[in-house]
Structures are given as structure tokens and as C-alpha cells.
Amino acid sequence: MEHEYLVLAGGGLAISIIAVAFSRRTGVATPLLLIGLGVAASFIPGAPEVRLSPEVVLAGILPPLLYASAVRLPVVDLRRNLGLITWLAMVIVVVGALGVGWVVHVVFDVPFALAVALGAVVSPTDAVAATAIGHRLGLPPRVMTVLEGESLVNDASALVVLRTALAAMAVGSFSLGHVVLDFAWAVVGAILVGLAVGWLTVLVRQKLADPVLNTSISFAVPFLAFVPAEELEASGVLAVVIAGLVTGHQAGRRFTARDRQMERTNWATINFLLENAVFLAMGFELPRLIEEARGSTPDSRIATMVAVVFGLLVVLRFVGVAGPLLIDRHRRPGRSSRRRRRIAEFEQQLETLTPQSTQEIARVQAGRRRVAQAHADVAFEQRQPLNGRSGLVLAWSGMRGVVTLAAVQTIPAGTDQRSTLVVVAVVVAVATLVLFGLTLPVLIRRLDLEAVTPEDQRGEFFSLMKQLTGQTYEQLGPIRELEIDGEPIDPALAESLEQRFLPILLGNIQHLRQQKPGLREKSLLVQRLYLDTMRDALLAERSIGAYTSETYAQAEALLDREEQRLNAGV
């Protein structure tokens, strides 16, 4: 038996690698290929039966998957799109669960609580396929942020409704008020637990010099957030997301370059393995699930239920996306004018202040940062508006995936019509992946969305580095004017270092190895001083958000490479 599972694991890894390589060449979304390959593998003679435990997926696989995505999502981008993300990930999910549940209850005579459970498991979208396609075809960054942010939060919303529906099935009654109270506590409790776990683990990891211990704690964070939240009957998955956001936001200030690089690599690998494994298993299980459902339910009833649920989800998705975008389009001109007027008034008030104490100076500086941030937010709205074309892409990205497959199988065994509902949820998820996943690339190309070109990206990157270098020189002064231990810096060394700390920090000083040890030590000391100052300037600038998150990530990666070089003593 162990031998069979080892072969299955090895074969699954090989299939995943082949599917990803084929996806990059053909443009077909990797989840679709994995599901298709899983279905094909299930018909191989002698293939072992795969039964993916829902508890393993929800408590063992989902937390690290969500954490891996959350640590990569910039908080500034999340803040700027919080309204739309909250609407899609919470309001539309809850309304969708209740709406689908009511229709299934009325049309197919399924008990209301059980029908709401079905609605809950099919309501959350999975952005894996959409974001993979979006990255390859160059979707605007704001569209990508909304998709990723929505997929992080909507799982929590759906699972809370599912838990309430299953509890209602046990007692025989469904209370909307109970759903609202459960949902409110699930969100509040998850935020509290996620913030506490995120901050505490960051502070502990900041003090660890051992990369093995640091990585071990990193792997434990999703479960340290998930388990206490679930024990408190809050949303474990939302707690994981909050912990991931806190960790990702604080990493630039509190972790070393080596720790950040390890974090990115480790979680990208975990995300690759778990995500692909679940989609492959999803395809492997599909024929068996369909066969079990057909044994108790006529094919026509299954097909009709799939068509009705699928149609409702499509309508809810398009209406849910179109509503806030139309309202925003109507209000945007007046809102922008009002925001500019408030910013100008606040700026004038700051100019009239004459701070005397250190505390007053700090408050004025904080006010100026808020003004800069507000200006950047207004510029962001103008630079990346969500128009009809981007809204169509958002609506067309309503694919379902991992959570739907796992959550539907938590419906208790022995429940009447369980096998039918399981296969309906799985087929609906596969149908959304096939229909939207195959047509989304064509849609994106036809819409000709304005993505950030490589030339624009390079120009913005050089502009940011020039700004950081200017702020660093303004604070520390030119390198040639520095004094170390009361002695002016050597002119030749100053010239070499000034060339190295040009805006893009290129060039090298390997020749300093041949010079006297004191000169080389001074070189490394000066470089660390300027590098630390540039990093502080980058963090301050990133909190304002005048540039794109991709530009900030490139700048941080460049400074990280320099930090690792200096730590190596070269």
C-alpha cells in the first residue's frame, strides 16, 4: 500500500511539472490541464483509488495555500481596493449562498439548510487559473489585486455560511439572525487572532539568526493562526490570511534579505506542490463521484441541477461585479474633486502650523505623509480606473476550485441526497474552470486592456531608484564628505562608491579586495550605511504608494541582493 502511494506521489509530481511546462507553451490554464490529466489517470488499469479527505484539505492544505498568497499581497493595494474586495468576497458570497440555496430548495425540493450548504460551497471563486492567465497576458495590476484579494477572503465567508448551514441541519432549523451573528464573530475573532499570531511570530523570527529555525516557524504560522481561531469558533482561514498580510507587510522592515529570499522561495514551492496536487486529485476523483451520484439520482436531475446552479452563479457574478463599478463610475468625478479639495484644505492647515516640541514635529511629519499618501491614492484612481473592460474580466474570472471540492465533502455521510450535491458542486466547479478558463485568454486579448509595458516598468523603476538615492544623499550627504572614525574618506574609495550607488546600484568593487584591509572594511561600512538608509526611504515611499507594487518589489529585490553581497563581505 505504501509503495502505491509513493508511486502515486512521484507520478503526480511528474505530471504537475509537465502540465506547468505545457501550460506555459500553449496558454491553457494549468488547473484545467491537471484536472484533465487526473481524469485520464483514473482510467489507467490498476490505478489506486484516491479519496481526498475534506478535513485534510480544509485544515491541512488550505491554510498554507492561503498564507502563501497572503504574504505576497501588498497591503497598500489591498487597502485601495478594500471596498470592492469586501463586496465580492463577503456580500456576494453570502447573498450567493442564500440565493442558490433558496432556488435549489424551491425547485428541487432539497431541505433549505442543505441547499444553503450547497450554495455556500459553490459561491467562493478561486483565482488560481485567472491570475495565471492574467500574469502571462499582462492584466492591469489593479485587476490582479482584486482577483487575488477576493480569493483570499471569500473562502472564509463561504466556510462560515457552510458551518452555520450544517449546524442548522443538525438541529432542524435555519436562522438568518444566527448566520449574521456567526459571521460577525467569525470575522472579528479571526482578525484578532490573525493580528496576534502575525505580530508575535514576526517579532520572534526577527530575533533568530538561524535560518532553519526561522523557516520552521514560517511553516508553522498558518496552523498557529488557523487552530486557535477555529477553537474560538472564528474563521480559521481568515485568521491565516490576516497573519500572512501582517508577515508580508513587516518582512521588509524586520527580516533580513536572506530571510525574505528564503520566504519567497519556500512558499512559492509549497504553493506549487499543494495547488497542483489538489487539482490533480480533483480530476482523479471526478469519475468516481459522478458514478456514485448516478447510482442514486437520475442523470437528468443531476444535469438540470448543475445547469440551474451554474446559471445562478454566472448571473450573480456579473450583477455583483457590474453594480459597484457602475456606481463608482457615476460617483468618481465628484468624489475625486471632493478628495482633492479636502487634501488641499488639510495641506493648508499643515502649512500654518509652527511645531515647537519633538512631539509636535512628529505629528506634522505624519500629517505630511498622510497628504502624500492621499495624493498617491487619487493619482492611483486616475491611473488605474476599473472600467467596463476590466469589470468584464473580473466577472469572467468567476472560476471555482479547491475550496468547493473540499467543502462539499464535509456534508455529513448519510445525509439524504449527499452524493448528488457533491457531484453537482464538483461538476459546477469543473464547468466554470473549463468555460471561463479556456475563453478568458481570448477575452483578454480582444479587450486589449492597458497593461504596464516593460518600458514603462523600467522607467518607473529607474525613477524610484533615483528618488531613493536622492533622499539618501540628502540625509547622509555625499560619500566624499563622510568621515569614519574622525578621518575623511579616501577620495579614490569615495569615487568608487559613488559610482556604485548610482540609481540602479550597478558596477562592482571587486578590485577593493586587493587593497589594504582597512580600506576594504571602510568600503563595506559605508555601503551598509547607505544601503540601510535607502531601505528606510523605500519603506517610507512604499507606505505612500506613488509607484506600482511591482516597482517596489523590484527595488526591494535589488537592495536585498546588495545586502547579501555585503554580508558575504564582497
Coordinates of C-alpha atoms in Angstrom, one line a residue, residues 90 184-199 229 234-243 246:
M90 CA -18.3 38.7 1.7
A184 CA -19.7 38.9 12.6
W185 CA -17.9 36.9 15.3
A186 CA -16.0 34.8 12.7
V187 CA -14.6 38.0 11.1
V188 CA -13.8 39.8 14.3
G189 CA -12.3 36.8 16.1
A190 CA -10.3 35.9 13.0
I191 CA -8.8 39.4 12.7
L192 CA -7.8 39.4 16.4
V193 CA -6.2 36.0 16.2
G194 CA -4.5 36.7 12.9
L195 CA -3.1 40.0 14.1
A196 CA -1.8 38.5 17.3
V197 CA -0.2 35.5 15.6
G198 CA 1.3 37.6 12.8
W199 CA 2.9 40.1 15.1
A229 CA -9.3 30.7 15.6
A234 CA -14.0 32.2 14.4
S235 CA -12.8 31.8 10.8
G236 CA -9.5 29.9 10.8
V237 CA -8.9 30.7 7.1
L238 CA -9.4 34.4 7.6
A239 CA -7.1 34.4 10.6
V240 CA -4.4 32.7 8.3
V241 CA -4.9 35.5 5.7
I242 CA -4.5 38.2 8.3
A243 CA -1.4 36.6 9.7
V246 CA 1.0 41.1 8.7

